Amino acid sequence: MKCRLFHTFCDAPVASVGAFEFVEFTIAFDRDANEERREEAELTLPAEATAFVPASVLLQRLHDEAPADHFTLDWLMSRMHRRSFGLIMLLLAIVAVAPGVSIVAGLLLMVPAFQMILGQNMPVFPRRIAARPIPTMHLAALVLRAVPVLRSLEKLIHPRWPTPLDATKRIVGAVVVLLNITLLFTPVPLSNIVPALVIALISLAYLEEDGILLSIAMLASIVVLAIELVVVWETVLGGKWLFDPWS
């Protein structure tokens, strides 16, 4: 039986050999096609997912790809991916410098800061806020002002001293929460400016992945928190003396 099968296989017509060659060709073709599709998929990945992209380039890209009339925070965060924490905090910190809107900006800053402490990948705002349409002209005005400044800063600020991503995110979130508390509750006029500027510095360093600048910003935050604590304590003592001058 074995000999008969062997002779049958050996005496098979040339068409069988052609069939085997066709199968080998089909497998090779499928392998090449899969490699081409994999290469195309790698080429279509977002640039920020495969290599570092400066913040000025990201902002310019947002401006170029923004919808004509309105955009939303959901759209903004989906375009920034993991860099959205740094950009959102930077924008809100710049807004928080203005005395009139510092409270609103400070409350919004609490959202991404707490989510960084929890280790989330992207900030998630309440649906009512995330889906609220924002005129694109505001984004255009911001980009026109911010991109030239960022390009100048990026000559000095660039990725260096890499830090653990998850641990850095949580520490930055905790420091921003503490600075934000002083921004919101320090009972001194214009006391929001310095904490907001330090938050902006931390956000810029985190966004640009600059470990040296982030270390400097963290030291600045410690100094600011210490000064704010002394100011609050002196204010409390002063108020106590006003109400009870004989104590």
PDB file of C-alpha atoms in Angstrom:
ATOM      1  CA  MET A   1       0.000   0.000   0.000  1.00  0.00           C
ATOM      2  CA  LYS A   2       2.782   2.369   0.949  1.00  0.00           C
ATOM      3  CA  CYS A   3       4.692   1.549  -2.243  1.00  0.00           C
ATOM      4  CA  ARG A   4       1.594   2.102  -4.336  1.00  0.00           C
ATOM      5  CA  LEU A   5       1.009   5.520  -2.730  1.00  0.00           C
ATOM      6  CA  PHE A   6       4.673   6.386  -3.180  1.00  0.00           C
ATOM      7  CA  HIS A   7       4.650   5.428  -6.859  1.00  0.00           C
ATOM      8  CA  THR A   8       1.370   7.259  -7.366  1.00  0.00           C
ATOM      9  CA  PHE A   9       2.823  10.412  -5.826  1.00  0.00           C
ATOM     10  CA  CYS A  10       6.080  10.122  -7.753  1.00  0.00           C
ATOM     11  CA  ASP A  11       4.316   9.407 -11.029  1.00  0.00           C
ATOM     12  CA  ALA A  12       1.898  12.370 -10.587  1.00  0.00           C
ATOM     13  CA  PRO A  13       1.585  14.551 -13.650  1.00  0.00           C
ATOM     14  CA  VAL A  14       3.413  17.803 -14.039  1.00  0.00           C
ATOM     15  CA  ALA A  15       0.145  19.638 -13.230  1.00  0.00           C
ATOM     16  CA  SER A  16       0.558  18.592  -9.595  1.00  0.00           C
ATOM     17  CA  VAL A  17       3.983  20.217  -9.467  1.00  0.00           C
ATOM     18  CA  GLY A  18       2.452  23.321 -10.933  1.00  0.00           C
ATOM     19  CA  ALA A  19      -0.204  23.269  -8.218  1.00  0.00           C
ATOM     20  CA  PHE A  20       2.478  23.148  -5.512  1.00  0.00           C
ATOM     21  CA  GLU A  21       4.319  26.029  -7.158  1.00  0.00           C
ATOM     22  CA  PHE A  22       1.069  28.008  -7.276  1.00  0.00           C
ATOM     23  CA  VAL A  23       0.486  27.435  -3.546  1.00  0.00           C
ATOM     24  CA  GLU A  24       4.037  28.585  -2.725  1.00  0.00           C
ATOM     25  CA  PHE A  25       3.566  31.660  -4.889  1.00  0.00           C
ATOM     26  CA  THR A  26       0.233  32.454  -3.180  1.00  0.00           C
ATOM     27  CA  ILE A  27       1.791  32.161   0.308  1.00  0.00           C
ATOM     28  CA  ALA A  28       4.715  34.399  -0.706  1.00  0.00           C
ATOM     29  CA  PHE A  29       2.305  36.922  -2.232  1.00  0.00           C
ATOM     30  CA  ASP A  30       0.161  37.003   0.921  1.00  0.00           C
ATOM     31  CA  ARG A  31       3.283  37.450   3.058  1.00  0.00           C
ATOM     32  CA  ASP A  32       4.434  40.380   0.918  1.00  0.00           C
ATOM     33  CA  ALA A  33       0.955  41.917   1.013  1.00  0.00           C
ATOM     34  CA  ASN A  34       0.827  41.651   4.814  1.00  0.00           C
ATOM     35  CA  GLU A  35       4.236  43.316   5.091  1.00  0.00           C
ATOM     36  CA  GLU A  36       3.074  46.145   2.825  1.00  0.00           C
ATOM     37  CA  ARG A  37      -0.098  46.634   4.864  1.00  0.00           C
ATOM     38  CA  ARG A  38       1.931  46.687   8.081  1.00  0.00           C
ATOM     39  CA  GLU A  39       4.288  49.298   6.650  1.00  0.00           C
ATOM     40  CA  GLU A  40       1.328  51.406   5.498  1.00  0.00           C
ATOM     41  CA  ALA A  41      -0.241  51.148   8.963  1.00  0.00           C
ATOM     42  CA  GLU A  42       2.998  52.320  10.558  1.00  0.00           C
ATOM     43  CA  LEU A  43       3.134  55.249   8.177  1.00  0.00           C
ATOM     44  CA  THR A  44      -0.425  56.276   9.016  1.00  0.00           C
ATOM     45  CA  LEU A  45       0.131  56.285  12.783  1.00  0.00           C
ATOM     46  CA  PRO A  46       0.001  59.758  14.394  1.00  0.00           C
ATOM     47  CA  ALA A  47       3.449  61.319  14.514  1.00  0.00           C
ATOM     48  CA  GLU A  48       3.172  61.966  18.241  1.00  0.00           C
ATOM     49  CA  ALA A  49       2.585  58.234  18.796  1.00  0.00           C
ATOM     50  CA  THR A  50       5.895  57.226  17.192  1.00  0.00           C
ATOM     51  CA  ALA A  51       8.202  60.203  17.760  1.00  0.00           C
ATOM     52  CA  PHE A  52       8.327  63.394  19.787  1.00  0.00           C
ATOM     53  CA  VAL A  53       6.675  66.372  18.104  1.00  0.00           C
ATOM     54  CA  PRO A  54       7.309  69.902  19.464  1.00  0.00           C
ATOM     55  CA  ALA A  55       4.329  71.708  20.975  1.00  0.00           C
ATOM     56  CA  SER A  56       4.512  74.460  18.352  1.00  0.00           C
ATOM     57  CA  VAL A  57       4.096  71.868  15.593  1.00  0.00           C
ATOM     58  CA  LEU A  58       1.169  70.249  17.421  1.00  0.00           C
ATOM     59  CA  LEU A  59      -0.591  73.595  17.831  1.00  0.00           C
ATOM     60  CA  GLN A  60      -0.044  74.493  14.188  1.00  0.00           C
ATOM     61  CA  ARG A  61      -1.402  71.091  13.185  1.00  0.00           C
ATOM     62  CA  LEU A  62      -4.489  71.681  15.345  1.00  0.00           C
ATOM     63  CA  HIS A  63      -5.012  75.020  13.642  1.00  0.00           C
ATOM     64  CA  ASP A  64      -4.691  73.489  10.185  1.00  0.00           C
ATOM     65  CA  GLU A  65      -7.006  70.546  10.910  1.00  0.00           C
ATOM     66  CA  ALA A  66      -9.624  72.382  12.985  1.00  0.00           C
ATOM     67  CA  PRO A  67     -13.229  72.460  11.725  1.00  0.00           C
ATOM     68  CA  ALA A  68     -14.186  75.632   9.911  1.00  0.00           C
ATOM     69  CA  ASP A  69     -16.697  77.038  12.415  1.00  0.00           C
ATOM     70  CA  HIS A  70     -16.515  75.310  15.803  1.00  0.00           C
ATOM     71  CA  PHE A  71     -14.515  72.697  17.674  1.00  0.00           C
ATOM     72  CA  THR A  72     -14.964  70.929  21.011  1.00  0.00           C
ATOM     73  CA  LEU A  73     -12.732  69.811  23.852  1.00  0.00           C
ATOM     74  CA  ASP A  74     -13.464  66.228  22.819  1.00  0.00           C
ATOM     75  CA  TRP A  75     -12.045  66.918  19.356  1.00  0.00           C
ATOM     76  CA  LEU A  76      -9.041  68.736  20.828  1.00  0.00           C
ATOM     77  CA  MET A  77      -8.126  65.919  23.213  1.00  0.00           C
ATOM     78  CA  SER A  78      -8.605  63.247  20.560  1.00  0.00           C
ATOM     79  CA  ARG A  79      -6.061  65.030  18.358  1.00  0.00           C
ATOM     80  CA  MET A  80      -3.491  65.473  21.155  1.00  0.00           C
ATOM     81  CA  HIS A  81      -3.656  61.923  22.591  1.00  0.00           C
ATOM     82  CA  ARG A  82      -1.328  61.584  25.603  1.00  0.00           C
ATOM     83  CA  ARG A  83      -0.027  65.148  25.173  1.00  0.00           C
ATOM     84  CA  SER A  84      -3.507  66.546  25.897  1.00  0.00           C
ATOM     85  CA  PHE A  85      -2.864  66.849  29.658  1.00  0.00           C
ATOM     86  CA  GLY A  86       0.040  69.232  29.147  1.00  0.00           C
ATOM     87  CA  LEU A  87      -1.734  71.333  26.526  1.00  0.00           C
ATOM     88  CA  ILE A  88      -5.034  71.635  28.440  1.00  0.00           C
ATOM     89  CA  MET A  89      -3.253  72.644  31.648  1.00  0.00           C
ATOM     90  CA  LEU A  90      -1.045  75.125  29.816  1.00  0.00           C
ATOM     91  CA  LEU A  91      -4.029  76.819  28.184  1.00  0.00           C
ATOM     92  CA  LEU A  92      -6.025  76.935  31.421  1.00  0.00           C
ATOM     93  CA  ALA A  93      -3.030  78.234  33.393  1.00  0.00           C
ATOM     94  CA  ILE A  94      -2.559  81.082  30.917  1.00  0.00           C
ATOM     95  CA  VAL A  95      -6.241  81.947  31.273  1.00  0.00           C
ATOM     96  CA  ALA A  96      -5.971  81.737  35.083  1.00  0.00           C
ATOM     97  CA  VAL A  97      -3.433  84.579  35.096  1.00  0.00           C
ATOM     98  CA  ALA A  98      -6.275  87.012  34.338  1.00  0.00           C
ATOM     99  CA  PRO A  99      -7.939  88.014  37.656  1.00  0.00           C
ATOM    100  CA  GLY A 100     -11.481  88.069  36.304  1.00  0.00           C
ATOM    101  CA  VAL A 101     -11.599  84.460  35.104  1.00  0.00           C
ATOM    102  CA  SER A 102      -9.003  82.860  37.383  1.00  0.00           C
ATOM    103  CA  ILE A 103     -11.615  81.112  39.545  1.00  0.00           C
ATOM    104  CA  VAL A 104     -13.323  79.447  36.566  1.00  0.00           C
ATOM    105  CA  ALA A 105      -9.990  78.429  35.035  1.00  0.00           C
ATOM    106  CA  GLY A 106      -8.779  77.183  38.420  1.00  0.00           C
ATOM    107  CA  LEU A 107     -11.840  74.992  38.902  1.00  0.00           C
ATOM    108  CA  LEU A 108     -11.392  73.528  35.410  1.00  0.00           C
ATOM    109  CA  LEU A 109      -7.702  72.902  36.154  1.00  0.00           C
ATOM    110  CA  MET A 110      -8.723  70.606  38.999  1.00  0.00           C
ATOM    111  CA  VAL A 111     -10.279  68.161  36.510  1.00  0.00           C
ATOM    112  CA  PRO A 112      -7.128  67.152  34.557  1.00  0.00           C
ATOM    113  CA  ALA A 113      -4.939  67.449  37.673  1.00  0.00           C
ATOM    114  CA  PHE A 114      -6.975  64.888  39.646  1.00  0.00           C
ATOM    115  CA  GLN A 115      -7.179  62.618  36.600  1.00  0.00           C
ATOM    116  CA  MET A 116      -3.381  62.717  36.297  1.00  0.00           C
ATOM    117  CA  ILE A 117      -3.119  61.616  39.930  1.00  0.00           C
ATOM    118  CA  LEU A 118      -5.445  58.706  39.090  1.00  0.00           C
ATOM    119  CA  GLY A 119      -3.201  57.763  36.140  1.00  0.00           C
ATOM    120  CA  GLN A 120      -5.686  58.296  33.302  1.00  0.00           C
ATOM    121  CA  ASN A 121      -4.333  58.458  29.749  1.00  0.00           C
ATOM    122  CA  MET A 122      -6.349  61.508  28.663  1.00  0.00           C
ATOM    123  CA  PRO A 123      -8.376  64.176  30.472  1.00  0.00           C
ATOM    124  CA  VAL A 124     -12.115  63.555  30.555  1.00  0.00           C
ATOM    125  CA  PHE A 125     -14.405  66.517  31.151  1.00  0.00           C
ATOM    126  CA  PRO A 126     -18.141  66.346  31.881  1.00  0.00           C
ATOM    127  CA  ARG A 127     -20.049  65.738  28.662  1.00  0.00           C
ATOM    128  CA  ARG A 128     -21.731  69.116  28.823  1.00  0.00           C
ATOM    129  CA  ILE A 129     -18.341  70.854  28.835  1.00  0.00           C
ATOM    130  CA  ALA A 130     -16.505  68.484  26.480  1.00  0.00           C
ATOM    131  CA  ALA A 131     -19.185  68.725  23.772  1.00  0.00           C
ATOM    132  CA  ARG A 132     -19.730  72.477  24.068  1.00  0.00           C
ATOM    133  CA  PRO A 133     -18.878  74.147  20.733  1.00  0.00           C
ATOM    134  CA  ILE A 134     -16.049  76.688  20.824  1.00  0.00           C
ATOM    135  CA  PRO A 135     -15.563  79.129  17.931  1.00  0.00           C
ATOM    136  CA  THR A 136     -12.548  78.112  15.849  1.00  0.00           C
ATOM    137  CA  MET A 137     -11.482  81.737  15.579  1.00  0.00           C
ATOM    138  CA  HIS A 138     -10.498  81.613  19.281  1.00  0.00           C
ATOM    139  CA  LEU A 139      -8.171  78.700  18.548  1.00  0.00           C
ATOM    140  CA  ALA A 140      -6.758  80.530  15.525  1.00  0.00           C
ATOM    141  CA  ALA A 141      -6.068  83.650  17.608  1.00  0.00           C
ATOM    142  CA  LEU A 142      -4.370  81.573  20.297  1.00  0.00           C
ATOM    143  CA  VAL A 143      -2.210  79.683  17.792  1.00  0.00           C
ATOM    144  CA  LEU A 144      -1.134  82.894  16.048  1.00  0.00           C
ATOM    145  CA  ARG A 145       0.108  84.275  19.364  1.00  0.00           C
ATOM    146  CA  ALA A 146       1.455  81.098  20.953  1.00  0.00           C
ATOM    147  CA  VAL A 147       3.289  79.368  18.089  1.00  0.00           C
ATOM    148  CA  PRO A 148       5.974  82.063  17.541  1.00  0.00           C
ATOM    149  CA  VAL A 149       6.623  82.208  21.306  1.00  0.00           C
ATOM    150  CA  LEU A 150       6.840  78.422  21.564  1.00  0.00           C
ATOM    151  CA  ARG A 151       9.208  78.217  18.609  1.00  0.00           C
ATOM    152  CA  SER A 152      11.521  80.657  20.354  1.00  0.00           C
ATOM    153  CA  LEU A 153      11.300  78.766  23.665  1.00  0.00           C
ATOM    154  CA  GLU A 154      11.893  75.419  21.953  1.00  0.00           C
ATOM    155  CA  LYS A 155      15.404  76.532  21.069  1.00  0.00           C
ATOM    156  CA  LEU A 156      16.120  76.083  24.793  1.00  0.00           C
ATOM    157  CA  ILE A 157      13.327  73.697  25.831  1.00  0.00           C
ATOM    158  CA  HIS A 158      13.490  70.209  24.366  1.00  0.00           C
ATOM    159  CA  PRO A 159      13.266  66.562  25.517  1.00  0.00           C
ATOM    160  CA  ARG A 160      16.026  65.743  28.027  1.00  0.00           C
ATOM    161  CA  TRP A 161      16.405  64.046  31.384  1.00  0.00           C
ATOM    162  CA  PRO A 162      13.629  61.526  30.670  1.00  0.00           C
ATOM    163  CA  THR A 163      11.500  60.628  33.700  1.00  0.00           C
ATOM    164  CA  PRO A 164       9.113  57.692  34.321  1.00  0.00           C
ATOM    165  CA  LEU A 165       5.926  58.619  32.495  1.00  0.00           C
ATOM    166  CA  ASP A 166       3.359  57.305  34.981  1.00  0.00           C
ATOM    167  CA  ALA A 167       5.133  58.539  38.126  1.00  0.00           C
ATOM    168  CA  THR A 168       5.810  61.940  36.564  1.00  0.00           C
ATOM    169  CA  LYS A 169       2.162  62.302  35.572  1.00  0.00           C
ATOM    170  CA  ARG A 170       0.954  61.602  39.116  1.00  0.00           C
ATOM    171  CA  ILE A 171       3.502  63.947  40.760  1.00  0.00           C
ATOM    172  CA  VAL A 172       2.713  66.763  38.316  1.00  0.00           C
ATOM    173  CA  GLY A 173      -1.008  66.308  38.973  1.00  0.00           C
ATOM    174  CA  ALA A 174      -0.503  66.487  42.757  1.00  0.00           C
ATOM    175  CA  VAL A 175       1.637  69.634  42.559  1.00  0.00           C
ATOM    176  CA  VAL A 176      -0.851  71.320  40.219  1.00  0.00           C
ATOM    177  CA  VAL A 177      -3.676  70.560  42.689  1.00  0.00           C
ATOM    178  CA  LEU A 178      -1.730  72.187  45.550  1.00  0.00           C
ATOM    179  CA  LEU A 179      -0.861  75.244  43.464  1.00  0.00           C
ATOM    180  CA  ASN A 180      -4.449  75.449  42.287  1.00  0.00           C
ATOM    181  CA  ILE A 181      -5.702  75.507  45.877  1.00  0.00           C
ATOM    182  CA  THR A 182      -3.516  78.525  46.585  1.00  0.00           C
ATOM    183  CA  LEU A 183      -4.703  80.102  43.332  1.00  0.00           C
ATOM    184  CA  LEU A 184      -8.354  79.732  44.335  1.00  0.00           C
ATOM    185  CA  PHE A 185      -8.337  80.326  48.081  1.00  0.00           C
ATOM    186  CA  THR A 186      -5.486  82.694  48.969  1.00  0.00           C
ATOM    187  CA  PRO A 187      -7.276  85.832  50.276  1.00  0.00           C
ATOM    188  CA  VAL A 188      -4.845  88.332  48.760  1.00  0.00           C
ATOM    189  CA  PRO A 189      -5.520  90.466  45.654  1.00  0.00           C
ATOM    190  CA  LEU A 190      -3.658  89.305  42.517  1.00  0.00           C
ATOM    191  CA  SER A 191      -2.411  86.240  44.403  1.00  0.00           C
ATOM    192  CA  ASN A 192      -3.535  84.103  41.462  1.00  0.00           C
ATOM    193  CA  ILE A 193      -0.819  85.335  39.100  1.00  0.00           C
ATOM    194  CA  VAL A 194       2.265  83.617  40.527  1.00  0.00           C
ATOM    195  CA  PRO A 195       0.667  80.155  41.040  1.00  0.00           C
ATOM    196  CA  ALA A 196      -0.855  80.338  37.548  1.00  0.00           C
ATOM    197  CA  LEU A 197       2.522  81.163  36.011  1.00  0.00           C
ATOM    198  CA  VAL A 198       4.186  78.272  37.860  1.00  0.00           C
ATOM    199  CA  ILE A 199       1.438  75.898  36.680  1.00  0.00           C
ATOM    200  CA  ALA A 200       2.026  77.160  33.135  1.00  0.00           C
ATOM    201  CA  LEU A 201       5.769  76.478  33.525  1.00  0.00           C
ATOM    202  CA  ILE A 202       5.122  72.951  34.834  1.00  0.00           C
ATOM    203  CA  SER A 203       2.660  72.303  32.002  1.00  0.00           C
ATOM    204  CA  LEU A 204       5.117  73.524  29.377  1.00  0.00           C
ATOM    205  CA  ALA A 205       7.910  71.349  30.764  1.00  0.00           C
ATOM    206  CA  TYR A 206       5.580  68.333  30.884  1.00  0.00           C
ATOM    207  CA  LEU A 207       4.308  69.013  27.363  1.00  0.00           C
ATOM    208  CA  GLU A 208       7.825  69.381  25.932  1.00  0.00           C
ATOM    209  CA  GLU A 209       9.135  66.422  28.004  1.00  0.00           C
ATOM    210  CA  ASP A 210      11.966  68.565  29.397  1.00  0.00           C
ATOM    211  CA  GLY A 211      13.132  66.987  32.656  1.00  0.00           C
ATOM    212  CA  ILE A 212      15.477  69.858  33.544  1.00  0.00           C
ATOM    213  CA  LEU A 213      12.777  72.511  33.175  1.00  0.00           C
ATOM    214  CA  LEU A 214      10.320  70.307  35.046  1.00  0.00           C
ATOM    215  CA  SER A 215      12.762  70.011  37.972  1.00  0.00           C
ATOM    216  CA  ILE A 216      13.198  73.792  38.044  1.00  0.00           C
ATOM    217  CA  ALA A 217       9.429  74.277  37.904  1.00  0.00           C
ATOM    218  CA  MET A 218       8.943  71.830  40.787  1.00  0.00           C
ATOM    219  CA  LEU A 219      11.463  73.748  42.907  1.00  0.00           C
ATOM    220  CA  ALA A 220       9.656  76.979  42.044  1.00  0.00           C
ATOM    221  CA  SER A 221       6.365  75.399  43.091  1.00  0.00           C
ATOM    222  CA  ILE A 222       7.823  74.462  46.498  1.00  0.00           C
ATOM    223  CA  VAL A 223       8.968  78.062  47.017  1.00  0.00           C
ATOM    224  CA  VAL A 224       5.587  79.444  45.944  1.00  0.00           C
ATOM    225  CA  LEU A 225       3.677  77.040  48.199  1.00  0.00           C
ATOM    226  CA  ALA A 226       5.884  77.968  51.164  1.00  0.00           C
ATOM    227  CA  ILE A 227       5.388  81.698  50.548  1.00  0.00           C
ATOM    228  CA  GLU A 228       1.633  81.262  50.098  1.00  0.00           C
ATOM    229  CA  LEU A 229       1.468  79.306  53.349  1.00  0.00           C
ATOM    230  CA  VAL A 230       3.264  82.106  55.203  1.00  0.00           C
ATOM    231  CA  VAL A 231       0.965  84.726  53.627  1.00  0.00           C
ATOM    232  CA  VAL A 232      -2.158  82.815  54.626  1.00  0.00           C
ATOM    233  CA  TRP A 233      -0.838  82.312  58.165  1.00  0.00           C
ATOM    234  CA  GLU A 234      -0.024  86.007  58.550  1.00  0.00           C
ATOM    235  CA  THR A 235      -3.454  86.912  57.180  1.00  0.00           C
ATOM    236  CA  VAL A 236      -5.129  84.642  59.716  1.00  0.00           C
ATOM    237  CA  LEU A 237      -3.075  86.140  62.549  1.00  0.00           C
ATOM    238  CA  GLY A 238      -3.897  89.655  61.320  1.00  0.00           C
ATOM    239  CA  GLY A 239      -7.612  88.886  61.217  1.00  0.00           C
ATOM    240  CA  LYS A 240      -7.448  87.397  64.713  1.00  0.00           C
ATOM    241  CA  TRP A 241      -5.735  90.545  66.026  1.00  0.00           C
ATOM    242  CA  LEU A 242      -8.444  92.776  64.478  1.00  0.00           C
ATOM    243  CA  PHE A 243     -11.228  90.864  66.196  1.00  0.00           C
ATOM    244  CA  ASP A 244      -9.379  90.431  69.489  1.00  0.00           C
ATOM    245  CA  PRO A 245      -6.662  93.126  69.820  1.00  0.00           C
ATOM    246  CA  TRP A 246      -6.107  92.397  73.557  1.00  0.00           C
ATOM    247  CA  SER A 247      -5.195  88.754  73.154  1.00  0.00           C
TER     248      SER A 247
END
